[in-house]
Amino acid sequence: MDVVSMGETMVLFTPDTQGQMRYARNFSSKMAGAETNTLIGLAKLGHKTGWISRVGKDEFGSFVLSAVRAEGVDTSQVTTDKNAPTGIFFKEMLNEKNVRIYYHRKYSAASFLDPSYIKEEYIANTKYLYITGITPALSQSCRDSIFYAIEIAKKHGKKVVFDPNIRRKLWSDEEARKTLLAIAEMADIVLPGINEGEFLFGTEDCEELAELFHNHGVATVIIKRGEKGAYYSASSEKGYVQGFKVEKVVDPVGAGDGFASGVLSGLLDGLTLEKCVQRGCAIGALVTTVSGDIEGLPDREILEAYTELPGSDDVTR
């Protein structure tokens, strides 16, 4: 594998109309999860990706497995649980810039993931281990699994890429801050957003945040700045990358996962760090133009057209 990740993927229900969800009568269902969003983004760009997780032995679990597999992600390390359900969540679209998420994932099959489900050789044979701060928030066994996976990656000389992806609804601020900083200290590359950096260190200054992460042992820091782009910092290079202009944001959820897929794809392609970040910004922007977490993730052709031919016709004939 090029990239392996682990975490929960659920079924997402979204009202067909905007506004408060109490007034919704019709919902569409899709599959969504931060880790699989990134893995699917990579798979669409031609990279080999694998997913470690658990789903319920139910119709939602079958849907998730078939959907992830259909996008080209290896699901051989996903187990089913007949006693615990597949998680679900709802996305309330008040308007384009105000989205609220409601989880129904407590005691889900994925929350019972523990180190015994992780095969050492699976991680030993990948190039990058990609993790987020969501999985350790699900349960103590999930937290143990994350640290175990990192230990395996380190043992075999694999790079660890970490997106804090803070979900404050899932645990206390104190517990989150302590755990996420401990994971960051073990990671090679960290991809925080501005708000996550402020949560962890109390500042929104990109250059200051990068130095604080470096002081915690992180070699490469890439800070997401939303529509403004990103800031990157490593021993040999640092700088700002401008974001791609989006005329209309349809759905902002999933943009950070798309950004991560772009950065990882660039690393796998041997690009400079600046070019990796530019690719991340491009994919993050594309994701916001489509409803759904994965529907806007591009293949190579779409990505190249978006980044290299901004003046091209709207219709390809």
Coordinates of C-alpha atoms in Angstrom, one line a residue:
M1 CA 0.0 0.0 0.0
D2 CA 1.0 3.6 -0.5
V3 CA -1.2 4.9 2.4
V4 CA -3.0 3.0 5.2
S5 CA -5.4 4.6 7.6
M6 CA -7.8 3.5 10.4
G7 CA -11.0 5.0 11.7
E8 CA -14.7 5.0 11.6
T9 CA -16.8 5.5 8.5
M10 CA -20.6 5.9 8.9
V11 CA -23.7 6.5 6.9
L12 CA -24.5 10.2 6.5
F13 CA -28.1 11.4 6.2
T14 CA -28.6 14.9 4.8
P15 CA -32.0 16.7 4.4
D16 CA -32.9 17.5 0.9
T17 CA -33.7 21.0 1.9
Q18 CA -31.7 23.7 3.8
G19 CA -32.8 25.0 7.2
Q20 CA -33.4 23.5 10.6
M21 CA -33.6 19.7 10.3
R22 CA -36.8 19.5 12.3
Y23 CA -38.6 20.7 9.2
A24 CA -37.0 18.1 6.9
R25 CA -39.1 15.3 5.5
N26 CA -36.8 13.7 3.0
F27 CA -33.2 12.7 3.4
S28 CA -30.5 11.4 1.1
S29 CA -27.9 8.8 2.4
K30 CA -24.2 8.7 1.7
M31 CA -21.1 7.2 3.1
A32 CA -18.7 9.4 5.0
G33 CA -15.7 9.2 7.3
A34 CA -12.6 11.4 7.5
E35 CA -10.1 8.6 7.0
T36 CA -11.9 7.0 4.1
N37 CA -12.5 10.4 2.5
T38 CA -8.7 10.8 2.3
L39 CA -8.1 7.3 1.2
I40 CA -10.7 7.5 -1.6
G41 CA -9.2 10.9 -2.7
L42 CA -5.8 9.1 -3.0
A43 CA -7.3 6.1 -4.8
K44 CA -9.0 8.4 -7.4
L45 CA -5.5 9.8 -8.1
G46 CA -4.1 6.3 -8.7
H47 CA -2.5 5.5 -5.4
K48 CA -3.0 2.2 -3.5
T49 CA -4.8 2.7 -0.2
G50 CA -6.0 0.4 2.7
W51 CA -8.4 0.9 5.5
I52 CA -8.4 -0.7 9.0
S53 CA -11.8 -0.6 10.7
R54 CA -14.9 -2.3 12.0
V55 CA -18.6 -2.1 10.9
G56 CA -21.8 -3.6 12.2
K57 CA -23.1 -6.7 10.6
D58 CA -26.1 -4.8 9.3
E59 CA -27.3 -3.1 6.1
F60 CA -25.5 0.1 6.9
G61 CA -22.2 -1.8 7.4
S62 CA -22.7 -3.6 4.1
F63 CA -23.4 -0.3 2.4
V64 CA -20.2 1.3 3.8
L65 CA -18.0 -1.7 2.9
S66 CA -19.3 -1.9 -0.7
A67 CA -19.0 1.9 -1.1
V68 CA -15.5 2.1 0.1
R69 CA -14.4 -1.0 -1.8
A70 CA -16.0 0.4 -5.0
E71 CA -13.9 3.5 -4.8
G72 CA -10.7 1.4 -5.0
V73 CA -9.7 1.2 -1.3
D74 CA -8.6 -2.2 0.1
T75 CA -11.0 -3.3 2.8
S76 CA -9.4 -6.6 3.7
Q77 CA -8.6 -5.3 7.2
V78 CA -12.2 -4.4 8.0
T79 CA -14.1 -6.7 10.3
T80 CA -17.8 -7.0 11.0
D81 CA -19.5 -7.0 14.4
K82 CA -22.9 -8.8 14.9
N83 CA -23.4 -7.2 18.3
A84 CA -22.7 -3.5 17.6
P85 CA -24.2 -1.3 14.9
T86 CA -22.6 0.8 12.2
G87 CA -22.6 4.4 13.2
I88 CA -24.8 7.0 11.5
F89 CA -24.8 10.8 11.6
F90 CA -26.8 13.8 10.2
K91 CA -25.7 16.9 8.5
E92 CA -27.9 20.0 9.0
M93 CA -27.4 22.5 6.3
L94 CA -28.7 25.8 7.7
N95 CA -27.0 27.6 4.8
E96 CA -23.8 27.2 2.8
K97 CA -21.6 28.5 5.6
N98 CA -23.5 27.2 8.6
V99 CA -23.4 23.4 8.9
R100 CA -24.2 21.4 12.0
I101 CA -23.3 17.7 12.6
Y102 CA -25.2 15.3 14.8
Y103 CA -23.6 11.9 15.7
H104 CA -25.2 8.6 16.6
R105 CA -22.1 6.6 17.0
K106 CA -21.8 5.7 20.7
Y107 CA -21.0 2.0 21.2
S108 CA -20.8 1.6 17.4
A109 CA -18.8 -1.4 16.0
A110 CA -15.9 0.9 15.1
S111 CA -15.6 2.1 18.7
F112 CA -14.7 -1.4 19.8
L113 CA -11.6 -1.4 17.6
D114 CA -8.6 -2.6 19.6
P115 CA -4.9 -3.4 18.8
S116 CA -5.8 -7.1 18.2
Y117 CA -7.5 -6.2 15.0
I118 CA -4.3 -4.6 13.6
K119 CA -1.9 -6.8 11.6
E120 CA 1.7 -5.6 11.9
E121 CA 2.6 -6.7 8.4
Y122 CA -0.2 -4.5 6.9
I123 CA 1.3 -1.3 8.3
A124 CA 4.9 -2.6 7.8
N125 CA 4.2 -2.8 4.0
T126 CA 2.8 0.7 3.5
K127 CA 4.7 3.9 2.8
Y128 CA 2.6 6.3 5.0
L129 CA 0.3 5.7 8.0
Y130 CA -2.4 8.4 8.0
I131 CA -4.3 9.0 11.2
T132 CA -6.7 11.6 12.5
G133 CA -7.7 12.9 15.9
I134 CA -11.2 11.5 15.5
T135 CA -10.3 7.8 16.1
P136 CA -8.7 8.2 19.6
A137 CA -11.8 10.1 20.7
L138 CA -14.1 7.2 20.1
S139 CA -13.0 5.0 23.0
Q140 CA -9.9 3.9 25.0
S141 CA -9.5 0.9 22.9
C142 CA -9.5 3.0 19.8
R143 CA -6.9 5.3 21.4
D144 CA -4.7 2.3 22.2
S145 CA -5.1 1.2 18.6
I146 CA -3.8 4.5 17.3
F147 CA -0.7 4.4 19.5
Y148 CA -0.1 0.8 18.6
A149 CA -0.3 1.5 14.9
I150 CA 2.1 4.4 15.3
E151 CA 4.6 2.2 17.1
I152 CA 4.4 -0.3 14.3
A153 CA 5.0 2.4 11.7
K154 CA 8.0 3.7 13.6
K155 CA 9.4 0.3 14.1
H156 CA 9.4 -0.3 10.3
G157 CA 10.6 3.2 9.4
K158 CA 7.3 4.4 7.9
K159 CA 6.2 8.0 7.9
V160 CA 3.3 9.0 10.1
V161 CA 1.0 11.8 8.9
F162 CA -1.4 13.3 11.4
D163 CA -4.5 15.5 11.0
P164 CA -5.8 16.6 14.5
N165 CA -9.3 16.9 13.1
I166 CA -10.7 17.8 16.5
R167 CA -14.2 16.7 17.3
R168 CA -15.0 18.5 20.6
K169 CA -18.4 16.8 20.9
L170 CA -16.6 13.4 21.4
W171 CA -14.4 14.2 24.5
S172 CA -13.4 16.8 26.9
D173 CA -11.0 19.6 25.9
E174 CA -8.4 18.6 28.4
E175 CA -8.4 15.0 27.3
A176 CA -8.3 16.0 23.6
R177 CA -5.5 18.4 24.0
K178 CA -3.3 16.0 26.0
T179 CA -3.9 13.1 23.6
L180 CA -3.5 15.0 20.3
L181 CA -0.3 16.6 21.4
A182 CA 1.0 13.2 22.4
I183 CA 0.2 11.9 18.9
A184 CA 1.7 15.0 17.2
E185 CA 5.0 14.4 19.0
M186 CA 5.2 10.9 17.4
A187 CA 4.2 12.1 13.9
D188 CA 6.5 13.1 11.0
I189 CA 4.0 15.4 9.3
V190 CA 1.1 17.3 11.0
L191 CA -1.8 18.9 9.2
P192 CA -3.7 21.2 11.6
G193 CA -6.3 23.8 10.7
I194 CA -5.9 27.3 12.2
N195 CA -8.7 26.6 14.7
E196 CA -7.0 23.3 15.8
G197 CA -3.7 25.1 16.2
E198 CA -5.4 27.7 18.4
F199 CA -7.1 25.0 20.4
L200 CA -3.8 23.2 21.1
F201 CA -1.5 26.2 21.6
G202 CA -3.6 29.3 22.1
T203 CA -2.5 31.2 19.0
E204 CA -3.7 31.6 15.4
D205 CA -0.3 32.8 14.1
C206 CA 0.8 30.3 11.5
E207 CA 4.5 30.8 11.8
E208 CA 4.3 30.7 15.6
L209 CA 2.2 27.6 15.5
A210 CA 4.7 25.9 13.2
E211 CA 7.5 26.6 15.6
L212 CA 5.5 25.3 18.5
F213 CA 4.9 22.0 16.6
H214 CA 8.5 21.8 15.7
N215 CA 9.4 22.2 19.4
H216 CA 7.3 19.2 20.0
G217 CA 9.4 17.2 17.5
V218 CA 7.3 17.5 14.4
A219 CA 9.5 17.7 11.3
T220 CA 6.9 19.0 8.8
V221 CA 4.0 21.3 9.7
I222 CA 1.3 22.3 7.2
I223 CA -1.4 24.6 8.5
K224 CA -4.7 24.9 6.7
R225 CA -6.0 28.4 6.4
G226 CA -9.3 27.7 4.7
E227 CA -10.1 29.8 1.6
K228 CA -6.8 31.7 2.2
G229 CA -4.7 28.6 1.5
A230 CA -2.1 27.1 3.7
Y231 CA 1.3 27.7 5.4
Y232 CA 4.0 25.0 5.4
S233 CA 7.2 24.7 7.4
A234 CA 10.1 22.2 7.3
S235 CA 13.8 22.4 7.9
S236 CA 14.6 23.2 4.3
E237 CA 11.6 25.2 3.2
K238 CA 8.7 27.2 4.4
G239 CA 6.1 29.6 3.0
Y240 CA 2.5 30.5 2.2
V241 CA 0.4 29.0 -0.6
Q242 CA -2.7 30.9 -1.8
G243 CA -6.0 29.1 -1.9
F244 CA -8.0 28.5 -5.1
K245 CA -11.0 30.8 -5.6
V246 CA -14.4 29.1 -5.3
E247 CA -17.3 31.0 -6.8
K248 CA -19.9 29.2 -4.7
V249 CA -19.3 26.9 -1.7
V250 CA -22.0 24.2 -1.8
D251 CA -20.7 22.0 1.1
P252 CA -17.6 22.8 3.1
V253 CA -17.5 19.4 5.0
G254 CA -14.7 17.1 3.8
A255 CA -12.5 19.9 2.4
G256 CA -9.8 19.1 5.0
D257 CA -9.8 15.4 4.1
G258 CA -9.4 16.4 0.4
F259 CA -6.5 18.6 1.3
A260 CA -4.8 15.7 3.1
S261 CA -5.2 13.5 0.0
G262 CA -3.6 16.2 -2.1
V263 CA -0.6 16.6 0.2
L264 CA -0.1 12.8 0.5
S265 CA -0.5 12.4 -3.3
G266 CA 2.1 15.0 -3.9
L267 CA 4.5 13.4 -1.5
L268 CA 4.0 10.0 -3.2
D269 CA 4.7 11.7 -6.6
G270 CA 7.9 13.2 -5.3
L271 CA 6.8 16.8 -5.5
T272 CA 8.3 19.7 -3.5
L273 CA 6.5 20.5 -0.3
E274 CA 5.2 23.7 -1.8
K275 CA 3.7 21.8 -4.8
C276 CA 2.2 19.2 -2.4
V277 CA 0.5 22.0 -0.5
Q278 CA -0.8 23.5 -3.7
R279 CA -2.3 20.2 -4.7
G280 CA -3.9 20.0 -1.3
C281 CA -5.4 23.4 -1.7
A282 CA -6.8 22.6 -5.1
I283 CA -8.5 19.4 -4.0
G284 CA -9.8 21.0 -0.9
A285 CA -11.4 23.7 -3.0
L286 CA -12.9 21.2 -5.4
V287 CA -14.5 19.3 -2.6
T288 CA -16.5 22.4 -1.5
T289 CA -18.1 22.8 -4.9
V290 CA -20.1 19.5 -4.6
S291 CA -22.6 18.2 -2.0
G292 CA -21.1 15.3 -0.1
D293 CA -17.7 14.4 1.4
I294 CA -16.2 12.4 -1.5
E295 CA -18.3 13.4 -4.6
G296 CA -16.0 16.3 -5.3
L297 CA -12.7 14.4 -5.1
P298 CA -11.1 14.6 -8.5
D299 CA -9.2 12.1 -10.6
R300 CA -6.0 13.1 -12.3
E301 CA -7.7 14.6 -15.4
I302 CA -10.0 16.8 -13.4
L303 CA -7.3 17.9 -11.1
E304 CA -5.0 18.8 -13.9
A305 CA -7.7 20.7 -15.7
Y306 CA -8.5 22.7 -12.5
T307 CA -5.0 23.6 -11.6
E308 CA -3.4 24.1 -15.0
L309 CA -6.2 25.3 -17.3
P310 CA -8.2 27.9 -15.3
G311 CA -9.3 29.7 -18.4
S312 CA -10.6 26.6 -20.3
D313 CA -14.2 26.2 -21.4
D314 CA -16.8 25.1 -18.9
V315 CA -17.9 22.2 -21.2
T316 CA -15.5 19.5 -22.4
R317 CA -16.6 18.3 -25.9

